[in-house]
Structure formats: structure tokens, C-alpha cells
Short mmCIF file of C-alpha atoms and ligand atoms in Angstrom, two decimals:
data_model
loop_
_atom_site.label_atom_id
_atom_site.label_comp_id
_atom_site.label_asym_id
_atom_site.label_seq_id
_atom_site.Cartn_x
_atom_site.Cartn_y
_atom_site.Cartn_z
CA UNK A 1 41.27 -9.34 -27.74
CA UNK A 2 38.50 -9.22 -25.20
CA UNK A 3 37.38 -13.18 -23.50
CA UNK A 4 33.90 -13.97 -23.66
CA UNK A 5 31.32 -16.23 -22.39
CA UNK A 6 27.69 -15.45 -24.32
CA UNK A 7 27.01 -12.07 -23.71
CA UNK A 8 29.98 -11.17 -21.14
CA UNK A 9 33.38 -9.79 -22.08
CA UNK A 10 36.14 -9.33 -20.07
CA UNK A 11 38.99 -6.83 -21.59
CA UNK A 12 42.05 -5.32 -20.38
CA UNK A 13 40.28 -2.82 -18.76
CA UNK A 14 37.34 -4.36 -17.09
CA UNK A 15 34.67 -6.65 -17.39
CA UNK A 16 31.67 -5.68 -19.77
CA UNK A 17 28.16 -6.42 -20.36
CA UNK A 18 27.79 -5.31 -24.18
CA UNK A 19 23.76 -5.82 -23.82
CA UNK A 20 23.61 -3.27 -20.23
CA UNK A 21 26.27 -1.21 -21.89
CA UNK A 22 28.24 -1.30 -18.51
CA UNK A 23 31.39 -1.97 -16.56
CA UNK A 24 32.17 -4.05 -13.77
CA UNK A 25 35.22 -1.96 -11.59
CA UNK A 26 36.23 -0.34 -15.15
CA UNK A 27 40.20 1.02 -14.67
CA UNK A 28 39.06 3.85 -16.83
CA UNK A 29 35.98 5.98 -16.30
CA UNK A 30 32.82 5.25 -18.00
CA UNK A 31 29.46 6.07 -18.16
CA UNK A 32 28.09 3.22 -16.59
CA UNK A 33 29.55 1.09 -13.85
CA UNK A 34 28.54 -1.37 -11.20
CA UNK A 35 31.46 -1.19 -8.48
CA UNK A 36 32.49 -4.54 -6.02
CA UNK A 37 33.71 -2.54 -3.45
CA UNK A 38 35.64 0.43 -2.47
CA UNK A 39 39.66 -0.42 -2.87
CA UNK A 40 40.79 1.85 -5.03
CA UNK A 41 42.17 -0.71 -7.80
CA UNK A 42 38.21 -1.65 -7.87
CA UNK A 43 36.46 1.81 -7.56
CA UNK A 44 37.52 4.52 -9.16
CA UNK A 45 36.38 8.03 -9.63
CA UNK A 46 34.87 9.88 -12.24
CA UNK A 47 32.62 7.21 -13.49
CA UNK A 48 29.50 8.82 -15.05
CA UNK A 49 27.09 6.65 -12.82
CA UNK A 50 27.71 4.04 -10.42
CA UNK A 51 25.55 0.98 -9.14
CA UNK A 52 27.04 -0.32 -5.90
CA UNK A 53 26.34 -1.05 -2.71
CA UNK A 54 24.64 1.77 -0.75
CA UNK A 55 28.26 1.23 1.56
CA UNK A 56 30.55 0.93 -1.17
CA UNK A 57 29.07 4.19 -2.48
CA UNK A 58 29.81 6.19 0.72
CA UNK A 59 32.58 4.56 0.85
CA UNK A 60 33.37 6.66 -2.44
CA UNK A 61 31.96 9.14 -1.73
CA UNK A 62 34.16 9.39 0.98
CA UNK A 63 37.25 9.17 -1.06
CA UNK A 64 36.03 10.69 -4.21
CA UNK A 65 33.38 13.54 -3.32
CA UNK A 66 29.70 13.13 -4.58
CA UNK A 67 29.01 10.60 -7.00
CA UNK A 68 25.87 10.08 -9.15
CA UNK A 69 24.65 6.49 -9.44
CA UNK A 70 22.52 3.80 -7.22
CA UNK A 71 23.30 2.41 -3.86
CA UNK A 72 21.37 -0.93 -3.66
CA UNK A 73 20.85 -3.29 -1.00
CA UNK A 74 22.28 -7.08 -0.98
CA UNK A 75 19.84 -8.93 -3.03
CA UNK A 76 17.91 -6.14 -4.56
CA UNK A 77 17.11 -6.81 -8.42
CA UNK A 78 17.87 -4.31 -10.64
CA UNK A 79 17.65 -4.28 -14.88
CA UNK A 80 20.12 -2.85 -16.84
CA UNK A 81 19.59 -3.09 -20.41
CA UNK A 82 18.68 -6.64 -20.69
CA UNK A 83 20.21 -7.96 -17.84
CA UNK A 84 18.98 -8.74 -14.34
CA UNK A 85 21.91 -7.64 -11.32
CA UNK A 86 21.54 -8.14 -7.87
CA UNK A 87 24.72 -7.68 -5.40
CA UNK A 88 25.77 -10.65 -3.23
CA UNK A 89 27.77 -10.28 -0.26
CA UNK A 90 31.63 -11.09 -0.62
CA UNK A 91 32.95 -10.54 2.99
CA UNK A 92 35.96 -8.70 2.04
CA UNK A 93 35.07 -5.29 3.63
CA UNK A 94 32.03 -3.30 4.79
CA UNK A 95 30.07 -3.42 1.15
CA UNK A 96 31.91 -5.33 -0.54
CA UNK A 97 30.02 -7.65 -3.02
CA UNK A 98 29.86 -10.22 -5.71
CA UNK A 99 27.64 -8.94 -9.03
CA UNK A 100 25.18 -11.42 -9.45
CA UNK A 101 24.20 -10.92 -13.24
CA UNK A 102 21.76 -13.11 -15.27
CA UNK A 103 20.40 -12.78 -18.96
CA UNK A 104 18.48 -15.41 -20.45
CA UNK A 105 19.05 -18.33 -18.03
CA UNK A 106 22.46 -17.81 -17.79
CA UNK A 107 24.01 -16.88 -14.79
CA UNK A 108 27.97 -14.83 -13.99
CA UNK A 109 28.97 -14.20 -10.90
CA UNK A 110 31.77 -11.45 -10.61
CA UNK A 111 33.58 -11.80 -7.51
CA UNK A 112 35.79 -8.98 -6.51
CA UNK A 113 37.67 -9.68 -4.03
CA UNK A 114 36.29 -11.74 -1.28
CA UNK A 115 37.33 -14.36 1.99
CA UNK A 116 35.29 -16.83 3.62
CA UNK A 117 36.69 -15.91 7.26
CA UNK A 118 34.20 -14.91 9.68
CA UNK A 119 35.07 -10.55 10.10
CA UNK A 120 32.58 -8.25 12.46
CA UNK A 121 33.24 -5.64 10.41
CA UNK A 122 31.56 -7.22 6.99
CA UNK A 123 28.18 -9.91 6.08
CA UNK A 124 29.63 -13.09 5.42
CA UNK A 125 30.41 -14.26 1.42
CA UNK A 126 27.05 -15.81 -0.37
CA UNK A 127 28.56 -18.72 -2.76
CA UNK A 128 25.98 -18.28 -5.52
CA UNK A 129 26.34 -21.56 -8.32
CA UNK A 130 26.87 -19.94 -11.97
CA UNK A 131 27.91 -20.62 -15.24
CA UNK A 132 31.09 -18.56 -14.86
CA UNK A 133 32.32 -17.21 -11.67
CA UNK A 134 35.54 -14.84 -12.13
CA UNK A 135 37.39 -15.31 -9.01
CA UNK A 136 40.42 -13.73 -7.47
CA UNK A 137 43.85 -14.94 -7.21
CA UNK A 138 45.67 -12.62 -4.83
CA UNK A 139 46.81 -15.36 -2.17
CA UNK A 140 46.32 -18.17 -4.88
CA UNK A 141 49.43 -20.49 -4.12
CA UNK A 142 49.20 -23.58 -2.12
CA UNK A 143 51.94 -21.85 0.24
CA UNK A 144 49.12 -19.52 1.61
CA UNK A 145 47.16 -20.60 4.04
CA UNK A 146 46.12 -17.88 6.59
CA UNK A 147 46.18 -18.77 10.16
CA UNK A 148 42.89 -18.20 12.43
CA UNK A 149 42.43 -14.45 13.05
CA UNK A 150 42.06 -14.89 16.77
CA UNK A 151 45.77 -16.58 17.58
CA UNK A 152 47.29 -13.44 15.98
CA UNK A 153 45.44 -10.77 17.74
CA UNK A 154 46.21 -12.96 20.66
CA UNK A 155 50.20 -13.00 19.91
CA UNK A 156 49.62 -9.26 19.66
CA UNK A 157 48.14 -8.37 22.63
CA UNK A 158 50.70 -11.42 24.75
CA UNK A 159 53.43 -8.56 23.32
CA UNK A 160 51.35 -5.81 24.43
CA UNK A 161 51.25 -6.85 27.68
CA UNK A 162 54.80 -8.50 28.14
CA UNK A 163 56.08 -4.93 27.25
CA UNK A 164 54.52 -2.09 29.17
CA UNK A 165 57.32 0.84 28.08
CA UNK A 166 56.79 0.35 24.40
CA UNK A 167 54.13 1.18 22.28
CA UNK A 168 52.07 -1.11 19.75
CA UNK A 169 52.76 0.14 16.33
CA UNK A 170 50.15 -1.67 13.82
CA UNK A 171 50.52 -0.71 10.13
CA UNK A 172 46.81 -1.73 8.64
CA UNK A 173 45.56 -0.99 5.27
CA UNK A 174 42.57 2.62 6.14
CA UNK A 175 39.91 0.91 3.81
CA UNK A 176 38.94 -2.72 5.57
CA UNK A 177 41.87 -4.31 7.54
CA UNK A 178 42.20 -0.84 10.45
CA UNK A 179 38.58 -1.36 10.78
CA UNK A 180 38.69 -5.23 11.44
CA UNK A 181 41.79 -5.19 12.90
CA UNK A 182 40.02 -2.65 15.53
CA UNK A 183 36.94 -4.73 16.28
CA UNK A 184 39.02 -7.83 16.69
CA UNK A 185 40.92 -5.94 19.60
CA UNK A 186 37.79 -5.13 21.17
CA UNK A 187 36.45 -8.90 20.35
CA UNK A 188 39.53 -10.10 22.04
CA UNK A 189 38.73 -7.53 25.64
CA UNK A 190 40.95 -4.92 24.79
CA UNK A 191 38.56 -2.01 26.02
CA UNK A 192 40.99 1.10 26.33
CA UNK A 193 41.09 3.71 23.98
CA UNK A 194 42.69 2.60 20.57
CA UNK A 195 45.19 5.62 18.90
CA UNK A 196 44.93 6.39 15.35
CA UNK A 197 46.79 7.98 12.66
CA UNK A 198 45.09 10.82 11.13
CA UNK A 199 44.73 9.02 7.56
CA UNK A 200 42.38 6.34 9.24
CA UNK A 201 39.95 8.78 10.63
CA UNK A 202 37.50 9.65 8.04
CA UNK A 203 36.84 5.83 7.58
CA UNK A 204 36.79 4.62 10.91
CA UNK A 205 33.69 7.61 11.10
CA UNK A 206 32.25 6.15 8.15
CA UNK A 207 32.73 2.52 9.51
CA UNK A 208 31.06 3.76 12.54
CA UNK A 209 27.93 5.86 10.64
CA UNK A 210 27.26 2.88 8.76
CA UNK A 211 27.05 0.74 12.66
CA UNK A 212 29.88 -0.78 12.72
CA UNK A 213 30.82 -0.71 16.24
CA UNK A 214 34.95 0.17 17.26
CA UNK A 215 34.50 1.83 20.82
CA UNK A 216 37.36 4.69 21.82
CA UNK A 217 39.72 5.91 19.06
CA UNK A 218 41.85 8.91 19.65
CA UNK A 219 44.49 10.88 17.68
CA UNK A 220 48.10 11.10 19.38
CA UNK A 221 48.58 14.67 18.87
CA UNK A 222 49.20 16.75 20.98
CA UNK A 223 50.30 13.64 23.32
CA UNK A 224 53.98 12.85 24.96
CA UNK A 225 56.06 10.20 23.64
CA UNK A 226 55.56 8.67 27.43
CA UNK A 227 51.38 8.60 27.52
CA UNK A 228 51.29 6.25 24.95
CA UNK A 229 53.76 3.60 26.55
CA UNK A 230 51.81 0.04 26.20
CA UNK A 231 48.99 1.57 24.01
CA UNK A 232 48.23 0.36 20.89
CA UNK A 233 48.39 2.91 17.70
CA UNK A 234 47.05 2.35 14.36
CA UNK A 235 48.43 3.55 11.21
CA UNK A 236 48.78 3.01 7.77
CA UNK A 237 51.34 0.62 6.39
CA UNK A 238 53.11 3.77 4.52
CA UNK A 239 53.68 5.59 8.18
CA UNK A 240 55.07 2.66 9.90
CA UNK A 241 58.73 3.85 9.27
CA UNK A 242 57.97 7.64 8.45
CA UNK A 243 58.57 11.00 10.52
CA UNK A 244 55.11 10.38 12.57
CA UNK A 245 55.86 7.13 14.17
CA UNK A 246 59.06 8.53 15.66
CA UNK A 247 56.58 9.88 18.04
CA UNK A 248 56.19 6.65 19.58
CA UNK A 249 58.14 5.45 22.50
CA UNK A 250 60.09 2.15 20.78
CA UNK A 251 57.18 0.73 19.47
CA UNK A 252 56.74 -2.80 18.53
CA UNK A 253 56.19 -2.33 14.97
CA UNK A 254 53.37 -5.03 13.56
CA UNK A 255 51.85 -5.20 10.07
CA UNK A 256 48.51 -6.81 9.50
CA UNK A 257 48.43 -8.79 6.11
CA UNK A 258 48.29 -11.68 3.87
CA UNK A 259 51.92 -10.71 2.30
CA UNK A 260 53.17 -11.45 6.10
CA UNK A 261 53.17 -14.60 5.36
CA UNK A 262 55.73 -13.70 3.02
CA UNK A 263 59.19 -13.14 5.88
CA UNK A 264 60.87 -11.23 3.20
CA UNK A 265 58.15 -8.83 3.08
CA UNK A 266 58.01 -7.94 6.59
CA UNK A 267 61.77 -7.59 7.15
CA UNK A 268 61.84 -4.87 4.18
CA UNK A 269 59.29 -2.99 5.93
CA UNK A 270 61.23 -3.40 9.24
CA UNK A 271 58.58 -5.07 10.75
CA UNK A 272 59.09 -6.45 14.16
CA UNK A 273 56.21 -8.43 14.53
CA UNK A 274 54.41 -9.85 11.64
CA UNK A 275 50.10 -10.56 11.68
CA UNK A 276 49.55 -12.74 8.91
CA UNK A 277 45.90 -11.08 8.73
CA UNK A 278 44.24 -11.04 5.49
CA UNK A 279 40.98 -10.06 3.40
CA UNK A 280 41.60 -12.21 0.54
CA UNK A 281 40.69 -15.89 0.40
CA UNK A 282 43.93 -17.95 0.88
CA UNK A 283 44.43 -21.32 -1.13
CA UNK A 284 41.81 -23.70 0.64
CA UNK A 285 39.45 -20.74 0.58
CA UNK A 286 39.83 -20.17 -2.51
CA UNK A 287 39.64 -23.84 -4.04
CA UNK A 288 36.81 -24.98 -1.93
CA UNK A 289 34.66 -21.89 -3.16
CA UNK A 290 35.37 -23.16 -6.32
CA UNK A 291 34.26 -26.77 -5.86
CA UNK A 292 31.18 -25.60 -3.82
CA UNK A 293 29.75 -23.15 -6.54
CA UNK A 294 30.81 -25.71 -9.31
CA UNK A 295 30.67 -23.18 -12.39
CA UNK A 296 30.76 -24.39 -15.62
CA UNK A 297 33.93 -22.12 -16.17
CA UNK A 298 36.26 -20.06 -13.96
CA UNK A 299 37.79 -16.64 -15.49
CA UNK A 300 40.81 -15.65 -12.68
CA UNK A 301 42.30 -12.34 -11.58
CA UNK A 302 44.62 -10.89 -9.68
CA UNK A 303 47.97 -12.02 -8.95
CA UNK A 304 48.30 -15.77 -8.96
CA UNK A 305 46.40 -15.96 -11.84
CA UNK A 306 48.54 -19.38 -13.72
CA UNK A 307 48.01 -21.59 -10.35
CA UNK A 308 44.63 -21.41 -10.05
CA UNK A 309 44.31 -21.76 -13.17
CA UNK A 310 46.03 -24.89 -13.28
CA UNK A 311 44.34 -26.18 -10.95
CA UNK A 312 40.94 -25.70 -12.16
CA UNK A 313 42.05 -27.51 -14.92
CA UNK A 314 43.03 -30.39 -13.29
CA UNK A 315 39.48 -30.51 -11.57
CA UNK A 316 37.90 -30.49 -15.08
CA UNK A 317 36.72 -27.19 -14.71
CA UNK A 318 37.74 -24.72 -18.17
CA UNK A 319 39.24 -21.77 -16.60
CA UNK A 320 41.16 -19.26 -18.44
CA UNK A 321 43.94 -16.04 -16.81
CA UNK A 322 41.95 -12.06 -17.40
CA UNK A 323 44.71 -9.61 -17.78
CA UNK A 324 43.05 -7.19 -15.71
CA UNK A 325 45.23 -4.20 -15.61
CA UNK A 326 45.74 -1.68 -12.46
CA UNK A 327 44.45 -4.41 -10.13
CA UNK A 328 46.22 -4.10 -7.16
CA UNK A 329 46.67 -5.14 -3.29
CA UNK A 330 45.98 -2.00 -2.14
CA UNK A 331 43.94 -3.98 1.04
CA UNK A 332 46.41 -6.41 1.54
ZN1 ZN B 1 39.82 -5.29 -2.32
ZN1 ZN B 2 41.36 -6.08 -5.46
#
């Protein structure tokens, strides 16, 4: 049974505007669908034609091969069927964005993911007041509160330094969180050359062709064990404990993510030194985005779906759980 609001439905499979005959980050291809952003549990391939961001659709394009669709800038109007869609920023990663859709007065905002912490690599998230705004729920639990980004690339770079024979091992998600992680080094001073695994390259290019800036990034092949003593190396989470980072002279393993918050977490991926760095809104962020766009109802996603829920409730505000399959934290 699909949940609707006027001429919005949200099934199992995605969200869908009967009217526009289209799909908001459908699970299953379709013919027509307008895409958040580019984690995989949002964007997949094979979709008939896509309306995204002109960055999320590189972005796919990237991971996917040619697609055939619309890359539109934040704020552009566009019709489909009957309804009026713009995209919104939702500073989650580069292109990432809220769909802004309107028919008849009435307004839905479709989140995606998004945070309201300030990231170089990303435009800042637009609240937009609606009548419905479907929200996330990754980090929704009062527990999660993410610290300021700038004390943990500080702690970082402290161990960096404290330990010149070792090498900085830093398992970051290649969509988003590498990138961020990168220009928050370079934020924080740290000028040398950054070393990357080989699965981060095509994006950090992309990142880069699209002007985000992330100065010197170099592979480590071909390199000794001993010339990368006190350098930091990137990688993605599923090579922190794998074959390649054996390569490393007794690196200082670190994991950038909202689940570090979690201790459990980080001691099953042997994780020496958690970074509770995250692209999701955490509780406050998530609550006060709430109150400010003050929707007439709230349809949640993603994870942590019953809290948020309960609390929106509590605030008078109707909100109701979407079983959204396949929605994962790929980026977290
Ligand atoms: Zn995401
Ligand atoms: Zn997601």
C-alpha cells in the first residue's frame, strides 16, 4: 500500500508523482526519474531518463557510463507533467539536492540525504517551508550528535605529527566524505601531497573538473613501505584491513564517519583512531530543520525512522515511517 499526500505517493520502491509520471531515486529502473544525489542507494543506473543536478549526473555518469536525461542548475524550474520541480541544495555532497516539487499550491520537499554543517566541498542546505518534507533518519537518535569537523581533523593531524614512523591510514567513503575529508586537511594547513587509493581516483578528478579544489594527490605505487612514513593515505573503508594497506609502514588506521560514534563499530573494523565525521544531519540537525521548515507533515526515511517519528509527533507535527527499500549508508 503506497502513502500519499494529494498527488504524491511514496511506495516501497520510491517516491512517485502519478501526475509527472516519475520517480524520485526509484530502487528499480524507470523511465523517468529525478535523482537527489549520486550514492548509489539514491542513483541508480539504467533509468530511462534522469533529471538531476548537472553534478549528480556526472557524478553518474562517472559510475554508470552515459546517461540520457537533464542536468539542471539549483533553482532552475522545470515542468513535468503537471508539476513544477526545481532542485534545492542539500549539502550532503557535491550535487546533492532536495526536489522542490509544487502542483497546485501545494508544495513537497524531498530531501535526500542532507546536513546542515558547513563542508567546502558542497553549497550549503536551502530549508525550503512545505506541506510535506520527507526527511532522513540515518543519525536520527538523540545519542548522535556529531562533534565540530575541525577538532577531529585536528586530533588527526596532533597523531600525525606525534608519530613520524607511521603512516596515516584514513578509510573514507570515494563518493563525498574522501573529498571533504581532503579539503578539510588542506583547510586545516596540511599542504604536502595527500596519497590515495586507486578506487578514489576517478572522483577526486571529477571533484576537481567540477572546481572543487584538493591540491596534491598521488597513488602509492610503485612507492617503499619507508617513503610514506608520517604521510597521510586515503582509502576506502573496505581496504582499511585488506592486502593493499599492508603496504603501509604501521599505519594509524582512522575511519571518517557518523557510525564512529558508534565504539563498537570502529573496534570491528580495527580501527585505531576513530573521526566521528559525518554527511548526514545528526539529532539537533535534524530536529531543528524540522521546526524551522514547519511542514504540515513529515514522511521519514532511512534508518531511525520510529524516533523521529515520535518525536514529530510529540511536536504536533503528523509524521508517518516510508519503508523505503535498498536505502543504505553507503556515505556514511
Ligand atoms: Zn547519500
Ligand atoms: Zn542515502
Amino acid at each position: 500500500m503506497a502513502i500519499r499526500f494529494s498527488w504524491i505517493e511514496a511506495h516501497p520502491t520510491g517516491i512517485y508523482l502519478p501526475s509527472a509520471d516519475a520517480w524520485i531515486d526509484p530502487a528499480t529502473p524507470v523511465d523517468r526519474a529525478i535523482i537527489t544525489h549520486g550514492h548509489s542507494d539514491h542513483a541508480r543506473g539504467g533509468h530511462r531518463a534522469v533529471l538531476a543536478t548537472r553534478e549528480t549526473l556526472a557524478i553518474m555518469e562517472c559510475r554508470y557510463g552515459p546517461q540520457s536525461g537533464q542536468g539542471l542548475g539549483y533553482g532552475e524550474v522545470i515542468r513535468i507533467g503537471d508539476v513544477d520541480l526545481r532542485l534545492v541544495p542539500a549539502g550532503h555532497v557535491l550535487g546533492s539536492a532536495q526536489a522542490v516539487l509544487e502542483r497546485r499550491g501545494e508544495r513537497v520537499v524531498v530531501s535526500g540525504d542532507y546536513k546542515r554543517r558547513p563542508d567546502p566541498t558542497c553549497v550549503p542546505f536551502e530549508p525550503v517551508p512545505c506541506d510535506v518534507f520527507v526527511t532522513e533518519a540515518t543519525f536520527a537518535l538523540p545519542v548522535f550528535r556529531h562533534p565540530p569537523i575541525g577538532g577531529e581533523i585536528a586530533r588527526l593531524l596532533a597523531a600525525q605529527q606525534a608519530q613520524p614512523d607511521r603512516a596515516v591510514l584514513i578509510g573514507a567513503y570515494a563518493l563525498g566524505k574522501a573529498q571533504r575529508v581532503i579539503a578539510e586537511l588542506r583547510r586545516h594547513g596540511h599542504d604536502r601531497p595527500l596519497f590515495i587509493h586507486g578506487a578514489l581516483q576517478r572522483l577526486c578528478d571529477l571533484y576537481r573538473e567540477l572546481g572543487v579544489t584538493l591540491g596534491e594527490l598521488l597513488p602509492i605505487s610503485g612507492l617503499k613501505p619507508a617513503a610514506l612514513a608520517g604521510e597521510i593515505v586515503l582509502a576506502p573503508p573496505s581496504a582499511l584491513n585488506d592486502r593493499w594497506s599492508r603496504r603501509l609502514p604501521d599505519p594509524i588506521t582512522a575511519m571518517a564517519s557518523g557510525w564512529m560514534r558508534v565504539r563498537q563499530r570502529a573496534r570491528q573494523r580495527g580501527v585505531e583512531m576513530p573521526l566521528v565525521i559525518s554527511d548526514h544531519a545528526d539529532w539537533d540537525e535534524l530536529t531543528t530543520t524540522i521546526r524551522e521548515i514547519a511542514p504540515r507533515e513529515v514522511w521519514v526515511t532511512h534508518g531511525r525512522e520510529d524516533a523521529l517519528v515520535h518525536w514529530c509527533r510529540e511536536q504536533q507535527i503528523p509524521a508517518r515511517e516510508l519503508a523505503l527499500i535498498g536505502r543504505e549508508d553507503e556515505d556514511d
